[in-house]
Amino acid sequence: MKYFYFGIYLPSVGYALPVCYFTAPQLDVIQKASHPAMVAKSGYLRTTAKAVLYGPPNMGGAGFVHLKEFQGVGQ
């Protein structure tokens, strides 16, 4: 599932995010709709701390990306 997340989901969502002006709460709603399923399918518990899920892999994190950060980098 991480291949889907990094290979298909992020590039497809990330392509449109820099030209859209979603607010942070709107991006949270978008992310809440799809993110829990991807986390669970990747082998992590849904109750895993956000710091672990969004932390860098070289420090023991899962490497998931907030859509807010993805939009900010693209803009």
Coordinates of C-alpha atoms in Angstrom, one line a residue:
M1 CA 0.0 0.0 0.0
K2 CA 2.9 2.3 0.5
Y3 CA 3.7 1.9 -3.1
F4 CA 0.2 3.2 -3.9
Y5 CA 0.5 6.0 -1.5
F6 CA 3.9 7.3 -2.7
G7 CA 3.6 6.2 -6.4
I8 CA 0.0 7.1 -7.2
Y9 CA -1.9 9.0 -4.5
L10 CA 0.7 11.7 -3.7
P11 CA 1.6 12.5 -7.3
S12 CA -2.0 12.6 -8.4
V13 CA -3.1 14.8 -5.5
G14 CA 0.1 16.8 -5.4
Y15 CA -0.2 17.7 -9.1
A16 CA -3.3 19.8 -8.4
L17 CA -2.6 21.1 -4.9
P18 CA -0.1 23.9 -5.9
V19 CA -2.6 25.6 -8.1
C20 CA -5.5 25.2 -5.6
Y21 CA -5.9 27.4 -2.6
F22 CA -7.4 25.1 0.0
T23 CA -7.3 26.2 3.6
A24 CA -5.7 24.1 6.2
P25 CA -9.0 22.9 7.7
Q26 CA -10.2 21.9 4.2
L27 CA -7.1 19.9 3.6
D28 CA -7.6 18.2 7.0
V29 CA -11.1 17.1 5.9
I30 CA -9.7 15.8 2.6
Q31 CA -7.0 13.9 4.3
K32 CA -9.2 12.4 7.0
A33 CA -11.3 10.8 4.3
S34 CA -8.6 8.7 2.8
H35 CA -5.6 8.6 5.1
P36 CA -6.9 6.2 7.8
A37 CA -7.5 3.5 5.3
M38 CA -4.0 3.9 3.8
V39 CA -2.4 3.8 7.2
A40 CA -4.2 0.6 8.1
K41 CA -3.4 -1.0 4.8
S42 CA 0.3 -0.1 5.2
G43 CA 0.4 -2.2 8.3
Y44 CA 0.2 0.5 11.0
L45 CA -2.5 0.7 13.6
R46 CA -5.0 3.5 13.3
T47 CA -4.1 4.6 16.8
T48 CA -0.4 5.0 16.0
A49 CA 0.8 8.4 17.1
K50 CA 0.8 11.1 14.4
A51 CA 4.5 11.9 15.2
V52 CA 5.4 8.3 14.1
L53 CA 3.2 8.3 11.0
Y54 CA 4.5 11.7 9.7
G55 CA 8.0 11.3 11.0
P56 CA 10.9 10.7 8.5
P57 CA 11.7 7.1 7.8
N58 CA 15.4 7.5 8.7
M59 CA 14.3 8.3 12.3
G60 CA 11.9 5.5 12.6
G61 CA 8.8 7.2 11.2
A62 CA 6.5 6.0 8.5
G63 CA 7.1 8.9 6.1
F64 CA 3.5 9.9 5.4
V65 CA 3.1 13.5 4.2
H66 CA 0.5 16.1 5.4
L67 CA -1.3 17.6 2.4
K68 CA -0.8 21.0 3.9
E69 CA 3.0 20.5 3.6
F70 CA 2.6 19.1 0.1
Q71 CA 0.6 22.1 -1.0
G72 CA 3.0 24.6 0.6
V73 CA 6.1 23.0 -1.1
G74 CA 4.4 23.1 -4.5
Q75 CA 3.4 26.7 -4.1

